[in-house]
Amino acid sequence: MAEEIARQDPAAYGPTRAAQAEEGQRAREQATSGSSRWRRMRKAIGFGLLFAVPVTALAFVVREKLLPVIEIDQRAIIAATDVTRANPGLRTALLVWQEMTQPRWLYILATLLCVWVWRRYGLTSRAIWAFVTMMVAWNLQLVLKEVVRRARPVVSDPVSHAPGYSFPSGHAANVAAVATAVILLVWPICSPRARGVVIGVSAGVVLVTMLDRVFLGVHFPSDVVGGLMFGVGLVTASYLGYVGWNPARPNDTPPPEGHSGPESSKGLR
């Protein structure tokens, strides 16, 4: 009771008692904040493991060439490249899309977006998080390729060629990572209608990229599925960790929920 009165009226019990009450309140707030952050960090770790398990399992399947995934992959590549070979216009469009979604172009555009969000809206830590996470995704998918070392598809009359290993698809992994990061980056500054547009466009770009890699015959379907799971899973786990360490208030829930995250829309310039 005395502590409660001291918090409401610090002068009632003198400067010493008031200072003690304020110190106790600060300690409780710090303990609550720390507990909340660790709960969110556990969620981030759990989500990362949730996506790491299927990606690892799929990597094991393709590395060890286990059936029936390998058979499905082979049949799909033959059917897809037959369609592309029979439609020169489709082949041209696929090659153009392949160049447009090269990682270097994706990350240049995404970096410019991060800078714009930082400068225009003052979401500094959010922009840094998005940029760093995308760079990690870019490099980590290259490491995963070296670990799995899956050979690319071989067809009798190739439609296109690509260097390096096949699993996971670099295009699919990078597009999925960029799309997920962009959605989470711009979520607080978008209206509900704009959010729907961003999600729809991002999902469309990812889907077309996945189909592009298969119909050009440079990746198996399991490669692009692995890339999708890798990109979405890594960025989402990173984001949960980011809001876990940087909540606007100790009991805030993670975005997307509108005015939420480390920098709420109330603080936007």
PDB file of C-alpha atoms in Angstrom:
ATOM      1  CA  MET A   1       0.000   0.000   0.000  1.00  0.00           C
ATOM      2  CA  ALA A   2       2.780   2.435   0.898  1.00  0.00           C
ATOM      3  CA  GLU A   3       4.574   1.637  -2.322  1.00  0.00           C
ATOM      4  CA  GLU A   4       1.386   2.288  -4.295  1.00  0.00           C
ATOM      5  CA  ILE A   5       0.851   5.649  -2.593  1.00  0.00           C
ATOM      6  CA  ALA A   6       4.471   6.556  -3.202  1.00  0.00           C
ATOM      7  CA  ARG A   7       4.102   5.847  -6.918  1.00  0.00           C
ATOM      8  CA  GLN A   8       0.988   8.022  -7.116  1.00  0.00           C
ATOM      9  CA  ASP A   9       2.324  10.810  -4.912  1.00  0.00           C
ATOM     10  CA  PRO A  10       6.155  10.650  -4.562  1.00  0.00           C
ATOM     11  CA  ALA A  11       6.177  13.587  -2.135  1.00  0.00           C
ATOM     12  CA  ALA A  12       3.912  11.795   0.364  1.00  0.00           C
ATOM     13  CA  TYR A  13       6.727   9.689   1.832  1.00  0.00           C
ATOM     14  CA  GLY A  14       9.665  11.952   1.171  1.00  0.00           C
ATOM     15  CA  PRO A  15      12.396  11.765  -1.471  1.00  0.00           C
ATOM     16  CA  THR A  16      14.008   8.554  -0.133  1.00  0.00           C
ATOM     17  CA  ARG A  17      10.803   6.475  -0.080  1.00  0.00           C
ATOM     18  CA  ALA A  18       9.726   7.916  -3.448  1.00  0.00           C
ATOM     19  CA  ALA A  19      13.082   7.054  -5.012  1.00  0.00           C
ATOM     20  CA  GLN A  20      12.843   3.503  -3.681  1.00  0.00           C
ATOM     21  CA  ALA A  21       9.332   3.118  -5.110  1.00  0.00           C
ATOM     22  CA  GLU A  22      10.419   4.403  -8.524  1.00  0.00           C
ATOM     23  CA  GLU A  23      13.429   2.080  -8.523  1.00  0.00           C
ATOM     24  CA  GLY A  24      11.202  -0.870  -7.687  1.00  0.00           C
ATOM     25  CA  GLN A  25       8.803   0.049 -10.489  1.00  0.00           C
ATOM     26  CA  ARG A  26      11.663   0.289 -12.982  1.00  0.00           C
ATOM     27  CA  ALA A  27      12.980  -3.111 -11.889  1.00  0.00           C
ATOM     28  CA  ARG A  28       9.563  -4.692 -12.373  1.00  0.00           C
ATOM     29  CA  GLU A  29       9.190  -3.121 -15.824  1.00  0.00           C
ATOM     30  CA  GLN A  30      12.635  -4.362 -16.855  1.00  0.00           C
ATOM     31  CA  ALA A  31      11.845  -7.881 -15.624  1.00  0.00           C
ATOM     32  CA  THR A  32       8.530  -7.890 -17.507  1.00  0.00           C
ATOM     33  CA  SER A  33      10.191  -6.567 -20.657  1.00  0.00           C
ATOM     34  CA  GLY A  34      12.993  -9.141 -20.457  1.00  0.00           C
ATOM     35  CA  SER A  35      10.535 -11.994 -19.947  1.00  0.00           C
ATOM     36  CA  SER A  36       8.407 -10.837 -22.884  1.00  0.00           C
ATOM     37  CA  ARG A  37      11.424 -10.549 -25.158  1.00  0.00           C
ATOM     38  CA  TRP A  38      12.637 -14.026 -24.313  1.00  0.00           C
ATOM     39  CA  ARG A  39       9.180 -15.445 -24.991  1.00  0.00           C
ATOM     40  CA  ARG A  40       9.252 -13.864 -28.426  1.00  0.00           C
ATOM     41  CA  MET A  41      12.770 -15.065 -29.044  1.00  0.00           C
ATOM     42  CA  ARG A  42      11.650 -18.601 -28.241  1.00  0.00           C
ATOM     43  CA  LYS A  43       8.851 -18.194 -30.775  1.00  0.00           C
ATOM     44  CA  ALA A  44      11.398 -17.053 -33.366  1.00  0.00           C
ATOM     45  CA  ILE A  45      13.639 -20.028 -32.650  1.00  0.00           C
ATOM     46  CA  GLY A  46      10.667 -22.378 -32.775  1.00  0.00           C
ATOM     47  CA  PHE A  47       9.509 -20.961 -36.099  1.00  0.00           C
ATOM     48  CA  GLY A  48      13.020 -21.246 -37.509  1.00  0.00           C
ATOM     49  CA  LEU A  49      13.161 -24.903 -36.495  1.00  0.00           C
ATOM     50  CA  LEU A  50       9.689 -25.471 -37.917  1.00  0.00           C
ATOM     51  CA  PHE A  51      10.926 -24.447 -41.360  1.00  0.00           C
ATOM     52  CA  ALA A  52      14.441 -25.844 -40.982  1.00  0.00           C
ATOM     53  CA  VAL A  53      13.151 -29.384 -40.463  1.00  0.00           C
ATOM     54  CA  PRO A  54      11.294 -29.729 -43.803  1.00  0.00           C
ATOM     55  CA  VAL A  55      14.069 -27.940 -45.709  1.00  0.00           C
ATOM     56  CA  THR A  56      16.646 -30.276 -44.176  1.00  0.00           C
ATOM     57  CA  ALA A  57      14.466 -33.306 -44.874  1.00  0.00           C
ATOM     58  CA  LEU A  58      13.967 -32.271 -48.498  1.00  0.00           C
ATOM     59  CA  ALA A  59      17.694 -31.609 -48.872  1.00  0.00           C
ATOM     60  CA  PHE A  60      18.408 -35.112 -47.566  1.00  0.00           C
ATOM     61  CA  VAL A  61      15.896 -36.650 -49.990  1.00  0.00           C
ATOM     62  CA  VAL A  62      17.345 -34.964 -53.059  1.00  0.00           C
ATOM     63  CA  ARG A  63      20.957 -35.516 -51.979  1.00  0.00           C
ATOM     64  CA  GLU A  64      20.363 -39.224 -51.456  1.00  0.00           C
ATOM     65  CA  LYS A  65      18.121 -39.450 -54.558  1.00  0.00           C
ATOM     66  CA  LEU A  66      15.243 -41.082 -52.760  1.00  0.00           C
ATOM     67  CA  LEU A  67      12.078 -42.082 -54.591  1.00  0.00           C
ATOM     68  CA  PRO A  68       9.365 -41.043 -55.397  1.00  0.00           C
ATOM     69  CA  VAL A  69      10.488 -37.371 -55.230  1.00  0.00           C
ATOM     70  CA  ILE A  70      13.225 -37.939 -57.809  1.00  0.00           C
ATOM     71  CA  GLU A  71      10.830 -39.627 -60.220  1.00  0.00           C
ATOM     72  CA  ILE A  72       8.301 -36.814 -59.893  1.00  0.00           C
ATOM     73  CA  ASP A  73      11.076 -34.259 -60.454  1.00  0.00           C
ATOM     74  CA  GLN A  74      12.281 -36.004 -63.610  1.00  0.00           C
ATOM     75  CA  ARG A  75       8.811 -36.362 -65.120  1.00  0.00           C
ATOM     76  CA  ALA A  76       7.970 -32.725 -64.332  1.00  0.00           C
ATOM     77  CA  ILE A  77      11.159 -31.422 -65.970  1.00  0.00           C
ATOM     78  CA  ILE A  78      10.578 -33.424 -69.148  1.00  0.00           C
ATOM     79  CA  ALA A  79       6.957 -32.262 -69.427  1.00  0.00           C
ATOM     80  CA  ALA A  80       7.777 -28.611 -68.625  1.00  0.00           C
ATOM     81  CA  THR A  81      10.673 -28.311 -71.076  1.00  0.00           C
ATOM     82  CA  ASP A  82       8.566 -29.947 -73.806  1.00  0.00           C
ATOM     83  CA  VAL A  83       6.008 -27.174 -73.367  1.00  0.00           C
ATOM     84  CA  THR A  84       8.673 -24.465 -73.444  1.00  0.00           C
ATOM     85  CA  ARG A  85      10.380 -25.947 -76.478  1.00  0.00           C
ATOM     86  CA  ALA A  86       7.096 -25.988 -78.375  1.00  0.00           C
ATOM     87  CA  ASN A  87       6.387 -22.307 -77.613  1.00  0.00           C
ATOM     88  CA  PRO A  88       9.216 -19.942 -78.643  1.00  0.00           C
ATOM     89  CA  GLY A  89       7.347 -16.930 -77.266  1.00  0.00           C
ATOM     90  CA  LEU A  90       7.077 -18.568 -73.863  1.00  0.00           C
ATOM     91  CA  ARG A  91      10.777 -19.406 -73.917  1.00  0.00           C
ATOM     92  CA  THR A  92      11.659 -15.786 -74.641  1.00  0.00           C
ATOM     93  CA  ALA A  93       9.420 -14.542 -71.830  1.00  0.00           C
ATOM     94  CA  LEU A  94      10.937 -17.047 -69.412  1.00  0.00           C
ATOM     95  CA  LEU A  95      14.476 -15.973 -70.297  1.00  0.00           C
ATOM     96  CA  VAL A  96      13.566 -12.315 -69.801  1.00  0.00           C
ATOM     97  CA  TRP A  97      12.032 -13.102 -66.415  1.00  0.00           C
ATOM     98  CA  GLN A  98      15.128 -15.072 -65.490  1.00  0.00           C
ATOM     99  CA  GLU A  99      17.298 -12.025 -66.071  1.00  0.00           C
ATOM    100  CA  MET A 100      14.894  -9.664 -64.305  1.00  0.00           C
ATOM    101  CA  THR A 101      14.949 -11.803 -61.164  1.00  0.00           C
ATOM    102  CA  GLN A 102      18.702 -12.201 -60.940  1.00  0.00           C
ATOM    103  CA  PRO A 103      19.656 -11.728 -57.262  1.00  0.00           C
ATOM    104  CA  ARG A 104      21.781  -8.662 -57.969  1.00  0.00           C
ATOM    105  CA  TRP A 105      18.781  -6.743 -59.387  1.00  0.00           C
ATOM    106  CA  LEU A 106      16.476  -7.907 -56.603  1.00  0.00           C
ATOM    107  CA  TYR A 107      18.837  -6.780 -53.870  1.00  0.00           C
ATOM    108  CA  ILE A 108      19.633  -3.455 -55.504  1.00  0.00           C
ATOM    109  CA  LEU A 109      15.918  -2.620 -55.646  1.00  0.00           C
ATOM    110  CA  ALA A 110      15.303  -3.950 -52.142  1.00  0.00           C
ATOM    111  CA  THR A 111      18.223  -1.933 -50.756  1.00  0.00           C
ATOM    112  CA  LEU A 112      16.872   1.236 -52.361  1.00  0.00           C
ATOM    113  CA  LEU A 113      13.505   0.495 -50.769  1.00  0.00           C
ATOM    114  CA  CYS A 114      15.181   0.088 -47.366  1.00  0.00           C
ATOM    115  CA  VAL A 115      16.884   3.458 -47.781  1.00  0.00           C
ATOM    116  CA  TRP A 116      13.591   5.098 -48.810  1.00  0.00           C
ATOM    117  CA  VAL A 117      11.701   3.666 -45.828  1.00  0.00           C
ATOM    118  CA  TRP A 118      14.490   4.821 -43.530  1.00  0.00           C
ATOM    119  CA  ARG A 119      14.737   8.338 -44.942  1.00  0.00           C
ATOM    120  CA  ARG A 120      11.038   8.944 -45.604  1.00  0.00           C
ATOM    121  CA  TYR A 121       9.489   7.361 -42.518  1.00  0.00           C
ATOM    122  CA  GLY A 122      12.350   7.183 -40.046  1.00  0.00           C
ATOM    123  CA  LEU A 123      12.045   3.408 -39.574  1.00  0.00           C
ATOM    124  CA  THR A 124      15.769   3.021 -39.073  1.00  0.00           C
ATOM    125  CA  SER A 125      16.015  -0.275 -37.220  1.00  0.00           C
ATOM    126  CA  ARG A 126      13.321  -1.834 -39.398  1.00  0.00           C
ATOM    127  CA  ALA A 127      15.207  -0.892 -42.574  1.00  0.00           C
ATOM    128  CA  ILE A 128      18.488  -2.199 -41.139  1.00  0.00           C
ATOM    129  CA  TRP A 129      16.796  -5.448 -40.134  1.00  0.00           C
ATOM    130  CA  ALA A 130      15.396  -5.970 -43.649  1.00  0.00           C
ATOM    131  CA  PHE A 131      18.714  -5.226 -45.365  1.00  0.00           C
ATOM    132  CA  VAL A 132      20.822  -7.430 -43.075  1.00  0.00           C
ATOM    133  CA  THR A 133      18.346 -10.310 -43.235  1.00  0.00           C
ATOM    134  CA  MET A 134      18.265 -10.235 -47.033  1.00  0.00           C
ATOM    135  CA  MET A 135      22.053 -10.256 -47.214  1.00  0.00           C
ATOM    136  CA  VAL A 136      22.161 -13.239 -44.854  1.00  0.00           C
ATOM    137  CA  ALA A 137      19.584 -15.075 -46.982  1.00  0.00           C
ATOM    138  CA  TRP A 138      21.554 -14.368 -50.157  1.00  0.00           C
ATOM    139  CA  ASN A 139      24.749 -15.841 -48.765  1.00  0.00           C
ATOM    140  CA  LEU A 140      23.211 -18.662 -46.743  1.00  0.00           C
ATOM    141  CA  GLN A 141      21.437 -20.175 -49.751  1.00  0.00           C
ATOM    142  CA  LEU A 142      24.822 -20.345 -51.499  1.00  0.00           C
ATOM    143  CA  VAL A 143      26.214 -22.251 -48.517  1.00  0.00           C
ATOM    144  CA  LEU A 144      23.266 -24.648 -48.631  1.00  0.00           C
ATOM    145  CA  LYS A 145      23.925 -25.313 -52.317  1.00  0.00           C
ATOM    146  CA  GLU A 146      27.496 -26.304 -51.492  1.00  0.00           C
ATOM    147  CA  VAL A 147      26.328 -28.602 -48.717  1.00  0.00           C
ATOM    148  CA  VAL A 148      23.729 -30.469 -50.793  1.00  0.00           C
ATOM    149  CA  ARG A 149      25.629 -30.386 -54.124  1.00  0.00           C
ATOM    150  CA  ARG A 150      22.724 -31.568 -56.236  1.00  0.00           C
ATOM    151  CA  ALA A 151      23.362 -31.669 -59.983  1.00  0.00           C
ATOM    152  CA  ARG A 152      21.088 -29.653 -62.221  1.00  0.00           C
ATOM    153  CA  PRO A 153      18.498 -31.337 -64.458  1.00  0.00           C
ATOM    154  CA  VAL A 154      19.755 -33.019 -67.615  1.00  0.00           C
ATOM    155  CA  VAL A 155      17.454 -33.148 -70.643  1.00  0.00           C
ATOM    156  CA  SER A 156      18.165 -34.291 -74.193  1.00  0.00           C
ATOM    157  CA  ASP A 157      17.455 -30.872 -75.740  1.00  0.00           C
ATOM    158  CA  PRO A 158      18.143 -28.206 -73.091  1.00  0.00           C
ATOM    159  CA  VAL A 159      16.056 -25.042 -73.132  1.00  0.00           C
ATOM    160  CA  SER A 160      18.493 -23.040 -71.010  1.00  0.00           C
ATOM    161  CA  HIS A 161      21.658 -23.497 -68.966  1.00  0.00           C
ATOM    162  CA  ALA A 162      22.677 -22.301 -65.512  1.00  0.00           C
ATOM    163  CA  PRO A 163      25.902 -22.709 -63.520  1.00  0.00           C
ATOM    164  CA  GLY A 164      26.322 -24.141 -60.054  1.00  0.00           C
ATOM    165  CA  TYR A 165      24.322 -26.623 -58.047  1.00  0.00           C
ATOM    166  CA  SER A 166      20.580 -27.117 -58.129  1.00  0.00           C
ATOM    167  CA  PHE A 167      19.221 -27.292 -54.553  1.00  0.00           C
ATOM    168  CA  PRO A 168      17.833 -24.969 -53.420  1.00  0.00           C
ATOM    169  CA  SER A 169      16.921 -22.762 -56.354  1.00  0.00           C
ATOM    170  CA  GLY A 170      18.796 -19.505 -55.839  1.00  0.00           C
ATOM    171  CA  HIS A 171      16.205 -17.521 -57.778  1.00  0.00           C
ATOM    172  CA  ALA A 172      13.328 -18.978 -55.751  1.00  0.00           C
ATOM    173  CA  ALA A 173      15.122 -18.597 -52.404  1.00  0.00           C
ATOM    174  CA  ASN A 174      16.149 -15.006 -53.046  1.00  0.00           C
ATOM    175  CA  VAL A 175      12.802 -13.913 -54.476  1.00  0.00           C
ATOM    176  CA  ALA A 176      10.974 -15.510 -51.530  1.00  0.00           C
ATOM    177  CA  ALA A 177      13.328 -13.849 -49.042  1.00  0.00           C
ATOM    178  CA  VAL A 178      13.044 -10.427 -50.672  1.00  0.00           C
ATOM    179  CA  ALA A 179       9.263 -10.682 -51.024  1.00  0.00           C
ATOM    180  CA  THR A 180       8.801 -11.646 -47.369  1.00  0.00           C
ATOM    181  CA  ALA A 181      11.193  -8.948 -46.157  1.00  0.00           C
ATOM    182  CA  VAL A 182       9.518  -6.279 -48.295  1.00  0.00           C
ATOM    183  CA  ILE A 183       6.045  -7.183 -46.997  1.00  0.00           C
ATOM    184  CA  LEU A 184       7.196  -6.925 -43.391  1.00  0.00           C
ATOM    185  CA  LEU A 185       9.250  -3.796 -44.076  1.00  0.00           C
ATOM    186  CA  VAL A 186       6.412  -1.739 -45.540  1.00  0.00           C
ATOM    187  CA  TRP A 187       3.548  -3.184 -43.487  1.00  0.00           C
ATOM    188  CA  PRO A 188       3.289  -0.316 -40.932  1.00  0.00           C
ATOM    189  CA  ILE A 189       3.281   2.372 -43.622  1.00  0.00           C
ATOM    190  CA  CYS A 190       0.644   0.793 -45.885  1.00  0.00           C
ATOM    191  CA  SER A 191      -3.121   1.113 -45.799  1.00  0.00           C
ATOM    192  CA  PRO A 192      -5.161  -2.120 -45.601  1.00  0.00           C
ATOM    193  CA  ARG A 193      -5.771  -1.998 -49.360  1.00  0.00           C
ATOM    194  CA  ALA A 194      -2.101  -1.368 -50.097  1.00  0.00           C
ATOM    195  CA  ARG A 195      -1.117  -4.306 -47.901  1.00  0.00           C
ATOM    196  CA  GLY A 196      -3.333  -6.574 -49.974  1.00  0.00           C
ATOM    197  CA  VAL A 197      -1.700  -5.308 -53.147  1.00  0.00           C
ATOM    198  CA  VAL A 198       1.814  -5.821 -51.761  1.00  0.00           C
ATOM    199  CA  ILE A 199       1.013  -9.375 -50.666  1.00  0.00           C
ATOM    200  CA  GLY A 200      -0.660 -10.216 -53.986  1.00  0.00           C
ATOM    201  CA  VAL A 201       2.148  -8.820 -56.132  1.00  0.00           C
ATOM    202  CA  SER A 202       4.831 -10.453 -53.992  1.00  0.00           C
ATOM    203  CA  ALA A 203       3.108 -13.837 -54.106  1.00  0.00           C
ATOM    204  CA  GLY A 204       2.690 -13.535 -57.872  1.00  0.00           C
ATOM    205  CA  VAL A 205       6.360 -12.723 -58.409  1.00  0.00           C
ATOM    206  CA  VAL A 206       7.434 -15.685 -56.286  1.00  0.00           C
ATOM    207  CA  LEU A 207       5.080 -18.091 -58.086  1.00  0.00           C
ATOM    208  CA  VAL A 208       6.115 -16.957 -61.565  1.00  0.00           C
ATOM    209  CA  THR A 209       9.786 -17.246 -60.609  1.00  0.00           C
ATOM    210  CA  MET A 210       9.306 -20.783 -59.355  1.00  0.00           C
ATOM    211  CA  LEU A 211       7.539 -21.790 -62.592  1.00  0.00           C
ATOM    212  CA  ASP A 212      10.195 -19.990 -64.650  1.00  0.00           C
ATOM    213  CA  ARG A 213      12.999 -22.120 -63.170  1.00  0.00           C
ATOM    214  CA  VAL A 214      11.161 -25.382 -63.865  1.00  0.00           C
ATOM    215  CA  PHE A 215       9.937 -24.535 -67.376  1.00  0.00           C
ATOM    216  CA  LEU A 216      13.440 -23.440 -68.360  1.00  0.00           C
ATOM    217  CA  GLY A 217      14.662 -26.824 -67.147  1.00  0.00           C
ATOM    218  CA  VAL A 218      17.331 -25.410 -64.834  1.00  0.00           C
ATOM    219  CA  HIS A 219      15.712 -26.556 -61.575  1.00  0.00           C
ATOM    220  CA  PHE A 220      13.611 -29.454 -60.404  1.00  0.00           C
ATOM    221  CA  PRO A 221      10.281 -28.713 -58.677  1.00  0.00           C
ATOM    222  CA  SER A 222      11.770 -29.809 -55.340  1.00  0.00           C
ATOM    223  CA  ASP A 223      14.522 -27.206 -55.806  1.00  0.00           C
ATOM    224  CA  VAL A 224      12.067 -24.324 -56.066  1.00  0.00           C
ATOM    225  CA  VAL A 225       9.927 -25.640 -53.204  1.00  0.00           C
ATOM    226  CA  GLY A 226      13.049 -25.849 -51.052  1.00  0.00           C
ATOM    227  CA  GLY A 227      13.985 -22.310 -52.071  1.00  0.00           C
ATOM    228  CA  LEU A 228      10.528 -21.041 -51.151  1.00  0.00           C
ATOM    229  CA  MET A 229      10.595 -22.669 -47.718  1.00  0.00           C
ATOM    230  CA  PHE A 230      14.133 -21.428 -47.101  1.00  0.00           C
ATOM    231  CA  GLY A 231      13.439 -17.801 -48.031  1.00  0.00           C
ATOM    232  CA  VAL A 232      10.113 -17.432 -46.228  1.00  0.00           C
ATOM    233  CA  GLY A 233      11.241 -19.375 -43.171  1.00  0.00           C
ATOM    234  CA  LEU A 234      14.524 -17.560 -42.662  1.00  0.00           C
ATOM    235  CA  VAL A 235      13.063 -14.058 -43.007  1.00  0.00           C
ATOM    236  CA  THR A 236      10.032 -14.797 -40.835  1.00  0.00           C
ATOM    237  CA  ALA A 237      12.160 -16.312 -38.055  1.00  0.00           C
ATOM    238  CA  SER A 238      14.501 -13.320 -38.279  1.00  0.00           C
ATOM    239  CA  TYR A 239      11.570 -10.931 -38.013  1.00  0.00           C
ATOM    240  CA  LEU A 240      10.119 -12.672 -34.965  1.00  0.00           C
ATOM    241  CA  GLY A 241      13.511 -12.366 -33.332  1.00  0.00           C
ATOM    242  CA  TYR A 242      13.721  -8.705 -34.340  1.00  0.00           C
ATOM    243  CA  VAL A 243      10.396  -7.729 -32.774  1.00  0.00           C
ATOM    244  CA  GLY A 244      11.228  -9.967 -29.811  1.00  0.00           C
ATOM    245  CA  TRP A 245      14.253  -7.841 -28.964  1.00  0.00           C
ATOM    246  CA  ASN A 246      12.711  -4.532 -30.022  1.00  0.00           C
ATOM    247  CA  PRO A 247       9.053  -4.334 -28.927  1.00  0.00           C
ATOM    248  CA  ALA A 248       7.428  -0.911 -28.803  1.00  0.00           C
ATOM    249  CA  ARG A 249       6.078  -1.911 -25.367  1.00  0.00           C
ATOM    250  CA  PRO A 250       6.780  -5.034 -23.274  1.00  0.00           C
ATOM    251  CA  ASN A 251       3.425  -6.661 -24.004  1.00  0.00           C
ATOM    252  CA  ASP A 252       2.998  -5.676 -27.661  1.00  0.00           C
ATOM    253  CA  THR A 253       2.189  -8.474 -30.074  1.00  0.00           C
ATOM    254  CA  PRO A 254       4.359  -8.950 -33.166  1.00  0.00           C
ATOM    255  CA  PRO A 255       3.293  -7.464 -36.529  1.00  0.00           C
ATOM    256  CA  PRO A 256       1.559  -7.680 -38.903  1.00  0.00           C
ATOM    257  CA  GLU A 257      -1.238  -5.998 -36.994  1.00  0.00           C
ATOM    258  CA  GLY A 258      -1.027  -2.461 -38.270  1.00  0.00           C
ATOM    259  CA  HIS A 259       0.508   0.059 -35.921  1.00  0.00           C
ATOM    260  CA  SER A 260       3.051  -2.265 -34.379  1.00  0.00           C
ATOM    261  CA  GLY A 261       6.680  -3.241 -34.335  1.00  0.00           C
ATOM    262  CA  PRO A 262       9.713  -1.464 -32.907  1.00  0.00           C
ATOM    263  CA  GLU A 263       8.669   1.796 -34.561  1.00  0.00           C
ATOM    264  CA  SER A 264       4.923   2.274 -34.435  1.00  0.00           C
ATOM    265  CA  SER A 265       3.157   4.363 -37.059  1.00  0.00           C
ATOM    266  CA  LYS A 266       2.642   7.055 -34.411  1.00  0.00           C
ATOM    267  CA  GLY A 267       6.323   7.809 -34.691  1.00  0.00           C
ATOM    268  CA  LEU A 268       6.411   8.014 -38.472  1.00  0.00           C
ATOM    269  CA  ARG A 269       7.468  11.268 -39.993  1.00  0.00           C
TER     270      ARG A 269
END
